[in-house]
Tab-separated table of C-alpha atoms in Angstrom:
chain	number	residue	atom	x	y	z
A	1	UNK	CA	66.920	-42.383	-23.769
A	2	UNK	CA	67.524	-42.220	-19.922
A	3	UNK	CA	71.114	-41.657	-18.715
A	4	UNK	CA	73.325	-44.380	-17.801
A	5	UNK	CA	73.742	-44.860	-13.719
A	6	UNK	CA	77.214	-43.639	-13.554
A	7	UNK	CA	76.089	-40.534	-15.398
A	8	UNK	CA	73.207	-39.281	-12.996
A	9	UNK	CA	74.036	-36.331	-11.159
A	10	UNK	CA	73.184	-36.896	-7.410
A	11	UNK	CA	71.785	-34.410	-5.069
A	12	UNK	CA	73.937	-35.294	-2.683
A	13	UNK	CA	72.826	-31.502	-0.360
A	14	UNK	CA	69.360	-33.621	-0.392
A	15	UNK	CA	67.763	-29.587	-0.612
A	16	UNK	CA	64.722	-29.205	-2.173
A	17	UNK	CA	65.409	-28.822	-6.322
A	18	UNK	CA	64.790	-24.816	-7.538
A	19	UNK	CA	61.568	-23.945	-8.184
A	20	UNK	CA	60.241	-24.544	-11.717
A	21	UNK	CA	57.030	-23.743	-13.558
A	22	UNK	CA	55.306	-26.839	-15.383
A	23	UNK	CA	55.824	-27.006	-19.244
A	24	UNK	CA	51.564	-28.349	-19.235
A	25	UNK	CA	48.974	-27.410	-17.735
A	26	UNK	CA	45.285	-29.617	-18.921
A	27	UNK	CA	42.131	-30.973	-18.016
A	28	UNK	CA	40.981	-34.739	-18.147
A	29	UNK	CA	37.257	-35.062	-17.249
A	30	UNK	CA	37.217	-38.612	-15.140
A	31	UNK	CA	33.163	-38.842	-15.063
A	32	UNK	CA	30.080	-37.121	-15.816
A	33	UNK	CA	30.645	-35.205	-12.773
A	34	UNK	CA	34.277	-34.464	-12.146
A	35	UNK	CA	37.069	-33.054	-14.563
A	36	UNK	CA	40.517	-33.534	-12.790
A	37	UNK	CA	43.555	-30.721	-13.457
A	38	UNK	CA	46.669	-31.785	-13.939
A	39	UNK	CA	49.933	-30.728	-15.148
A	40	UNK	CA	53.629	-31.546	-16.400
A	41	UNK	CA	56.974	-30.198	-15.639
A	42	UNK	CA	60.809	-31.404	-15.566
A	43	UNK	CA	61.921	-33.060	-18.546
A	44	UNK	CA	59.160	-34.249	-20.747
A	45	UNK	CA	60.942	-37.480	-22.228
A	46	UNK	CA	61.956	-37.846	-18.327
A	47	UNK	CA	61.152	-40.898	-16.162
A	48	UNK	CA	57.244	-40.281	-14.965
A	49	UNK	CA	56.741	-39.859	-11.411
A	50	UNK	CA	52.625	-38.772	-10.151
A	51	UNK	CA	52.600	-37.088	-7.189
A	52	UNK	CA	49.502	-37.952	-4.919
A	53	UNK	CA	48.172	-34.752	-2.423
A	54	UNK	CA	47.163	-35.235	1.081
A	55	UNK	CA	43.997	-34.826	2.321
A	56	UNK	CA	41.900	-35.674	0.981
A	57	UNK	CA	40.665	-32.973	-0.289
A	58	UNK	CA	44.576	-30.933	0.106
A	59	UNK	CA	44.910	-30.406	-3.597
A	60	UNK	CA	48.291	-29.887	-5.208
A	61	UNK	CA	50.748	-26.762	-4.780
A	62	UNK	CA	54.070	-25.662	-6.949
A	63	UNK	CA	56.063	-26.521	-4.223
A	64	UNK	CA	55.403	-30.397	-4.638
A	65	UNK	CA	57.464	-30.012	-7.800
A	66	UNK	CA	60.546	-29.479	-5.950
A	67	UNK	CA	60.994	-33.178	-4.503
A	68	UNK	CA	62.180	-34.691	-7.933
A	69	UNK	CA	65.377	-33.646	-10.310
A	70	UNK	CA	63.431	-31.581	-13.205
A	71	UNK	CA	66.694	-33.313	-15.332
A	72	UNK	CA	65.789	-36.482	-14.439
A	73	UNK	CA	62.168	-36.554	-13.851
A	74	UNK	CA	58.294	-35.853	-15.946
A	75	UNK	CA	56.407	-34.707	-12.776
A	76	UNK	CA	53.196	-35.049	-13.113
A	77	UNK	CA	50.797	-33.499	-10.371
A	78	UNK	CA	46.927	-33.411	-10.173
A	79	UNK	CA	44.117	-32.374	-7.877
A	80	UNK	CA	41.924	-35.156	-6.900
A	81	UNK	CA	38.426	-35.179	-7.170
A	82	UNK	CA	36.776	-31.556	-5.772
A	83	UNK	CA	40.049	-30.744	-4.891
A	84	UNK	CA	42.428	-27.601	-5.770
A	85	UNK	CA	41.923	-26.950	-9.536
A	86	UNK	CA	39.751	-29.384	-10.026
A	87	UNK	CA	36.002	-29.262	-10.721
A	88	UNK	CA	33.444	-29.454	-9.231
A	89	UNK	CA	34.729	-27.796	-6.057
A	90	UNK	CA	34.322	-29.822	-2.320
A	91	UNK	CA	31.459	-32.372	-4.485
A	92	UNK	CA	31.412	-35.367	-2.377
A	93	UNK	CA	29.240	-37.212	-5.417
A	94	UNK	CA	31.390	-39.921	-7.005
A	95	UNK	CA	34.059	-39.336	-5.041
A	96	UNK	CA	35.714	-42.689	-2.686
A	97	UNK	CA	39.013	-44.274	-2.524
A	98	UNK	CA	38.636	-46.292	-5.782
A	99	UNK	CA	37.080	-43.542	-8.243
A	100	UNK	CA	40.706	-41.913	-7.260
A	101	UNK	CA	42.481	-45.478	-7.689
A	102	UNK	CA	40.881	-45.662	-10.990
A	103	UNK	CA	41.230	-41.991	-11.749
A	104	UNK	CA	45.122	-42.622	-11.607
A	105	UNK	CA	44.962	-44.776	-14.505
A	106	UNK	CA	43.295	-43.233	-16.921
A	107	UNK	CA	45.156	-39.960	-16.651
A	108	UNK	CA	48.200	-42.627	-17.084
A	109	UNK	CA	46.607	-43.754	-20.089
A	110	UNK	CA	45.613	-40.774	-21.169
A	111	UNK	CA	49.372	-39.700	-21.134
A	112	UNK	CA	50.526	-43.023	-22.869
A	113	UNK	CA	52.831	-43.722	-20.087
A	114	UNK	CA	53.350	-47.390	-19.389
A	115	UNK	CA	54.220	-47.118	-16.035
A	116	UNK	CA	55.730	-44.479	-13.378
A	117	UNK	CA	57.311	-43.765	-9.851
A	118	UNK	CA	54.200	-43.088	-7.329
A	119	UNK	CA	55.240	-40.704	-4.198
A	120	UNK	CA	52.424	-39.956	-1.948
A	121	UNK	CA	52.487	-38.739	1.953
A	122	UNK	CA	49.787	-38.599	4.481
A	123	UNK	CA	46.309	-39.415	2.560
A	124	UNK	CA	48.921	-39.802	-0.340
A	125	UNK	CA	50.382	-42.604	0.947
A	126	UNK	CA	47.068	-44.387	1.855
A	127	UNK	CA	45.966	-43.714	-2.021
A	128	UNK	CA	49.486	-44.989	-3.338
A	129	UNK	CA	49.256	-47.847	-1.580
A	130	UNK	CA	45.594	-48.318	-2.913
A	131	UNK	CA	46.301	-46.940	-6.197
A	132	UNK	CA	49.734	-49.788	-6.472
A	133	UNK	CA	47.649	-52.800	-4.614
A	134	UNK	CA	45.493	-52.466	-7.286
A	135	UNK	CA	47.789	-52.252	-10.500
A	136	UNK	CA	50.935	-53.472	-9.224
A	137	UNK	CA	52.346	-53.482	-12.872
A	138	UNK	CA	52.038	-49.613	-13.292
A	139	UNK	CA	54.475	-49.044	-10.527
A	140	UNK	CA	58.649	-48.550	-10.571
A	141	UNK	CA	58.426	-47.612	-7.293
A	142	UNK	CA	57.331	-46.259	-4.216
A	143	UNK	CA	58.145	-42.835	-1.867
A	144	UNK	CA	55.441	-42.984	0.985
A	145	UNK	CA	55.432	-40.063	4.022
A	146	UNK	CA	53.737	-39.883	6.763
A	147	UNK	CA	51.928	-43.384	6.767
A	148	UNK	CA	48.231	-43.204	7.069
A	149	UNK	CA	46.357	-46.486	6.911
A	150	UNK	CA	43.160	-45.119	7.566
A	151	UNK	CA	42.045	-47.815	10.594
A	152	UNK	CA	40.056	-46.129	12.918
A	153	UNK	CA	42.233	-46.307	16.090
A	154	UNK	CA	43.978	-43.532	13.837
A	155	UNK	CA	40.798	-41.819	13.158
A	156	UNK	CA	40.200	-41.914	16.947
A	157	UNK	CA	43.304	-40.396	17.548
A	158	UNK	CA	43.619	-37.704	15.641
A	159	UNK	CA	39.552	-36.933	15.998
A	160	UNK	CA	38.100	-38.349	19.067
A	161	UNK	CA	40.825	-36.871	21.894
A	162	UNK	CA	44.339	-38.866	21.381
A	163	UNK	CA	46.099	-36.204	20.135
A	164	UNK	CA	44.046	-33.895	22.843
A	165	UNK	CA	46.891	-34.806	24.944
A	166	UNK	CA	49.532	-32.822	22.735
A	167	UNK	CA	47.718	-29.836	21.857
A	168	UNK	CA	45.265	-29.523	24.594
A	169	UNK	CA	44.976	-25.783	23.508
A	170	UNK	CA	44.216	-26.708	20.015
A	171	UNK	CA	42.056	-29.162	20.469
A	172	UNK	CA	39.839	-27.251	22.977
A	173	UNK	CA	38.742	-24.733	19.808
A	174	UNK	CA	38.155	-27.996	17.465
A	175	UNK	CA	36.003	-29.636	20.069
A	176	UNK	CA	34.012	-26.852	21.208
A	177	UNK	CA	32.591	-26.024	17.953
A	178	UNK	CA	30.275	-29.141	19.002
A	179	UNK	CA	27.842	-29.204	21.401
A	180	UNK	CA	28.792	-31.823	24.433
A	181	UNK	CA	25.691	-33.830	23.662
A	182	UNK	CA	27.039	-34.203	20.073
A	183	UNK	CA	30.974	-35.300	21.439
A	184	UNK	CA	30.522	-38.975	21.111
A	185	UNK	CA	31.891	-38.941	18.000
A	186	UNK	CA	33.285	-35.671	16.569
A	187	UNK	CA	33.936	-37.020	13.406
A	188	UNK	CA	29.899	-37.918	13.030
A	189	UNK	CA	29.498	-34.115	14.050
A	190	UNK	CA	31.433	-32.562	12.202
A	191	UNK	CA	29.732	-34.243	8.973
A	192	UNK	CA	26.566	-33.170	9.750
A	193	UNK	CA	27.647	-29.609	9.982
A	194	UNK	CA	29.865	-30.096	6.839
A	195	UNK	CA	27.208	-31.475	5.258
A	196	UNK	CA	24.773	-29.043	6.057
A	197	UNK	CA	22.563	-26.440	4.144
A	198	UNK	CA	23.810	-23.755	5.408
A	199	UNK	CA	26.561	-22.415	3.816
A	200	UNK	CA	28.033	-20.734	7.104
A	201	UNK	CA	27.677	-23.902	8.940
A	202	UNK	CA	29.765	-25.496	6.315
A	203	UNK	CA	32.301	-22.790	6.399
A	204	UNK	CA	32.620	-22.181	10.450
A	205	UNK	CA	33.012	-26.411	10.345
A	206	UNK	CA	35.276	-26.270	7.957
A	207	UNK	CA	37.827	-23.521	9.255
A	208	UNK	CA	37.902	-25.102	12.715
A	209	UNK	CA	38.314	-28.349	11.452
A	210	UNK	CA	41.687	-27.504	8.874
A	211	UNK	CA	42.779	-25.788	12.034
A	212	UNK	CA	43.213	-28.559	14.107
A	213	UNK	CA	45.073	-30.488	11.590
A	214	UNK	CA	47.012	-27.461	10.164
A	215	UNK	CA	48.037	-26.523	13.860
A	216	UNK	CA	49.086	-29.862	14.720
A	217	UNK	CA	51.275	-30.444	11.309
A	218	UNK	CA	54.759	-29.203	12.357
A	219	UNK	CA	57.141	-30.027	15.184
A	220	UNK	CA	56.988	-26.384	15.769
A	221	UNK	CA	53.838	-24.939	14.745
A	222	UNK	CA	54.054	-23.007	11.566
A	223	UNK	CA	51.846	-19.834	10.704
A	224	UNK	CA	51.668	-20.010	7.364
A	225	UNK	CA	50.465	-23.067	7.245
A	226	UNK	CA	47.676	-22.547	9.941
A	227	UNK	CA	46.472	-19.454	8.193
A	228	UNK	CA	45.315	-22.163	5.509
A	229	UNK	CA	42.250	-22.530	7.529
A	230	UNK	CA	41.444	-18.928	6.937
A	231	UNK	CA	40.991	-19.801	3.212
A	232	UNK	CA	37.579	-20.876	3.125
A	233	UNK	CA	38.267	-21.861	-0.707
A	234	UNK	CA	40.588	-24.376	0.420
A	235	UNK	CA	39.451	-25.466	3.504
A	236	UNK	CA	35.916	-26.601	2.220
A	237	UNK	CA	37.362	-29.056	0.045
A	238	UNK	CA	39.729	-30.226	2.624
A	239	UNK	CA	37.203	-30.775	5.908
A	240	UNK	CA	34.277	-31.813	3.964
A	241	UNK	CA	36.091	-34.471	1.309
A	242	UNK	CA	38.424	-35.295	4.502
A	243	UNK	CA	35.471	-36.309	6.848
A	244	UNK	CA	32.976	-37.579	4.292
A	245	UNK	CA	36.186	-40.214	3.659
A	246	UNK	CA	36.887	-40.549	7.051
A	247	UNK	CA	32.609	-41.537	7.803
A	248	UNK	CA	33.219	-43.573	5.581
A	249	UNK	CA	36.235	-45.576	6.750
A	250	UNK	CA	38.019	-45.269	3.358
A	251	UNK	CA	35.744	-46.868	1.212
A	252	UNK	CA	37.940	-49.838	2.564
A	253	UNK	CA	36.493	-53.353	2.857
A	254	UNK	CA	38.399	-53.766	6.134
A	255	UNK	CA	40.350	-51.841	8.976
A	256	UNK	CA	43.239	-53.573	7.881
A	257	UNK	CA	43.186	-54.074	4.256
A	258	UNK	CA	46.226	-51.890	3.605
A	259	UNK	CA	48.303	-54.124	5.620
A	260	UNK	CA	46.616	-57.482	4.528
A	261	UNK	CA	47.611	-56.812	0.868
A	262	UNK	CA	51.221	-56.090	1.188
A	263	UNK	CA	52.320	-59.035	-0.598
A	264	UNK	CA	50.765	-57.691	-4.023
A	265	UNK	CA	53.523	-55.184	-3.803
A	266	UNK	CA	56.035	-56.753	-1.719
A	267	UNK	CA	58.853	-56.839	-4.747
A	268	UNK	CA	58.424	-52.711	-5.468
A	269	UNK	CA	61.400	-50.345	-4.310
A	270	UNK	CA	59.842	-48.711	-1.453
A	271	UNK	CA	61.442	-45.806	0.787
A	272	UNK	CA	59.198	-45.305	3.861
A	273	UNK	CA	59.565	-41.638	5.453
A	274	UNK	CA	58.393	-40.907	8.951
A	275	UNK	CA	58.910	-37.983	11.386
A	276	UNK	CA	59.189	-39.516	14.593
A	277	UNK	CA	56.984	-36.738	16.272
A	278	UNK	CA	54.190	-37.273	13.404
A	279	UNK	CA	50.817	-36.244	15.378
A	280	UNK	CA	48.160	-36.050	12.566
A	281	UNK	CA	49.539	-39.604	11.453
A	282	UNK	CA	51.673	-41.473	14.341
A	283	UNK	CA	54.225	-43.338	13.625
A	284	UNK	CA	52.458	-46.467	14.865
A	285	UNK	CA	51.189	-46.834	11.631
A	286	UNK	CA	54.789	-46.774	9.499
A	287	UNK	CA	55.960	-49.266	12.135
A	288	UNK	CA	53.017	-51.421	11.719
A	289	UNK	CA	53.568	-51.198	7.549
A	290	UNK	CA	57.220	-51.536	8.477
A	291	UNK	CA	56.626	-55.195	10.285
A	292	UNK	CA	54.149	-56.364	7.651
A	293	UNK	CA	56.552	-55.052	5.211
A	294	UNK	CA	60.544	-55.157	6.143
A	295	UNK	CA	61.495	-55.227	2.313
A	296	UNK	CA	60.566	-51.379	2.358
A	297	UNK	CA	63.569	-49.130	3.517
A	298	UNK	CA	62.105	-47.189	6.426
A	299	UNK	CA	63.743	-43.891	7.231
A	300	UNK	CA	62.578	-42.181	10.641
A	301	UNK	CA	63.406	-38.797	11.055
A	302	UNK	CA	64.043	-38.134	14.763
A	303	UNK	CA	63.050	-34.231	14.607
A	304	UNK	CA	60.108	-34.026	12.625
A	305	UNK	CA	56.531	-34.245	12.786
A	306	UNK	CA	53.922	-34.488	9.798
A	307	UNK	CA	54.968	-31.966	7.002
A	308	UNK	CA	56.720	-33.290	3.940
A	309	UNK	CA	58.014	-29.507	4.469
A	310	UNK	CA	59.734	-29.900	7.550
A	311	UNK	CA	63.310	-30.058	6.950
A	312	UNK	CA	64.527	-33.661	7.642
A	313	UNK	CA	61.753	-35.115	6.302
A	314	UNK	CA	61.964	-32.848	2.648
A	315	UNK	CA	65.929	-33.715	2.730
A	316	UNK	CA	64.678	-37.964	2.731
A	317	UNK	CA	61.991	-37.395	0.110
A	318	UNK	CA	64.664	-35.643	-2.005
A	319	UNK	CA	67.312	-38.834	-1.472
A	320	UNK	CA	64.541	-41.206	-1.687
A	321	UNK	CA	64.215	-39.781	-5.215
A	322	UNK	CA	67.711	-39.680	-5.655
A	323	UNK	CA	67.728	-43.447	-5.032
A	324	UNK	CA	65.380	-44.329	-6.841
A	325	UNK	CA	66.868	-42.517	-10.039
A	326	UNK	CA	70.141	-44.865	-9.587
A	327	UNK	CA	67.729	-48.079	-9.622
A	328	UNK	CA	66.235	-46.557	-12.935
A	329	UNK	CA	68.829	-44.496	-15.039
């Protein structure tokens, strides 16, 4: 049995919840090819939420845990395809938008849930939106950062010189990796170099293209998180599964599809939240969801930029949650 309403305890500090180590940890092989990990941890009769990574290609970490009330919540993170834990590492094979849309289901059946809470930013929020468009039914609700849509005047932004204009410095180092015969589309370089046979082509691609995104992820740039791209574990599986979705547009039918099928989730709780200084994804895109969309409770977060670990945007993830547990208990 859930609690009643009036007996949930609120987070009311809207801090991140302790740290907490999951009760689960399995495997669940999706295809021939892939075997997902994924694991459990809160309260195990608890309200299911799935967490969906960035990315692609990000992978989960323990801190995701600490969005949701381990009292009130089953928390149930993965690694998508090549991703993290999962196996095989960085393999592009089998691996679009709706292999992860139906990889989502069967790890729901295979955990005999019925139907769960979906939170999701950056890629995240492009796969929730996917992932619910697509089984409506399977959804409580909805806690989207960092709104990606995945239309190319986004991709161009972020990848062909928009964003230039913030981080000139940055960007120089991600551009000059390529040739300036090559710079008509960087994205289209980058693959081929990511996609290469040479290991150390793949690995100099890779580093200087997590850079760029890891550099550009804070209001104020953070270290730590820029000495990701040093990790040449991690940031194979991020740059090549990143830009071999990103060729590819999505996998989507059309530049807009997101936004044209709203109205298959229109009646779903949804919290919206979206640093107002968001480079990697701008908040043109959350406003644009926003319009199609006004039935979704938008929260902007004047000093923040793309990190769900950036203060103001962690403290409305953690009352989004706290929300939604009222709607539920």
């Amino acid at each position: 049995m859930e609690p009643e309403a009036e007996d949930l305890v609120v987070n009311k500090s809207r801090t991140l919840y302790s740290p907490i180590e999951p009760y689960s940890t399995r495997y669940l092989k999706v295809s021939d090819v892939h075997t997902l990990y994924f694991e459990q941890s809160g309260k195990p009769d608890g309200h299911p939420v799935v967490f969906l990574h960035g990315g692609p290609g990000g992978g989960t970490s323990p801190n995701n845990r600490r969005f949701f009330d381990p009292e009130f919540y089953r928390i149930i993170l993965f690694d998508q395809r090549g991703a993290g834990k999962s196996t095989p590492h960085a393999c592009l094979e089998e691996n679009t938008t709706w292999d992860l849309v139906n990889d989502i289901e069967k790890l729901r059946e295979h955990l005999k849930i019925p139907e769960w809470q979906v939170f999701g930013g950056s890629w995240g929020s492009t796969l929730a939106l996917a992932y619910s468009q697509s089984h409506p039914d399977k959804v409580t609700g909805l806690v989207l950062r960092g709104i990606f849509l995945l239309r190319k005047k986004e991709i161009d932004w972020f990848y062909e010189g928009g964003a230039a204009a913030i981080y000139p410095d940055a960007w120089e180092e991600f551009r000059d990796l390529i040739p300036e015969n090559e710079r008509g589309s960087l994205v289209d370089a980058y693959h081929k170099r990511l996609d290469s046979d040479d290991m150390e082509t793949q690995y100099a691609a890779a580093r200087a293209w997590t850079k760029w995104e890891m550099t550009t992820a804070y209001l104020l740039p953070n270290n730590d998180n820029i000495q990701k791209a040093e990790d040449d574990k991690f940031s194979l599986a991020f740059a090549r599964i990143e830009n071999h979705y990103f060729v590819n547009k999505g996998f989507f039918p059309s530049d807009s599809y997101l936004l044209d099928n709203v109205d298959k989730i229109r009646h779903i709780k949804t919290t919206i939240v979206q640093g107002r200084y968001d480079v990697c994804c701008p908040m043109m895109s959350a406003w644009d969801l926003h319009k199609t969309w006004p039935e979704a409770d938008l929260k902007i977060v004047d000093d923040a930029g793309h990190s769900a670990n950036e203060p103001g945007i962690a403290a409305e993830l953690v009352a989004a949650n706290e929300k939604m547990k009222a709607l539920m208990g």
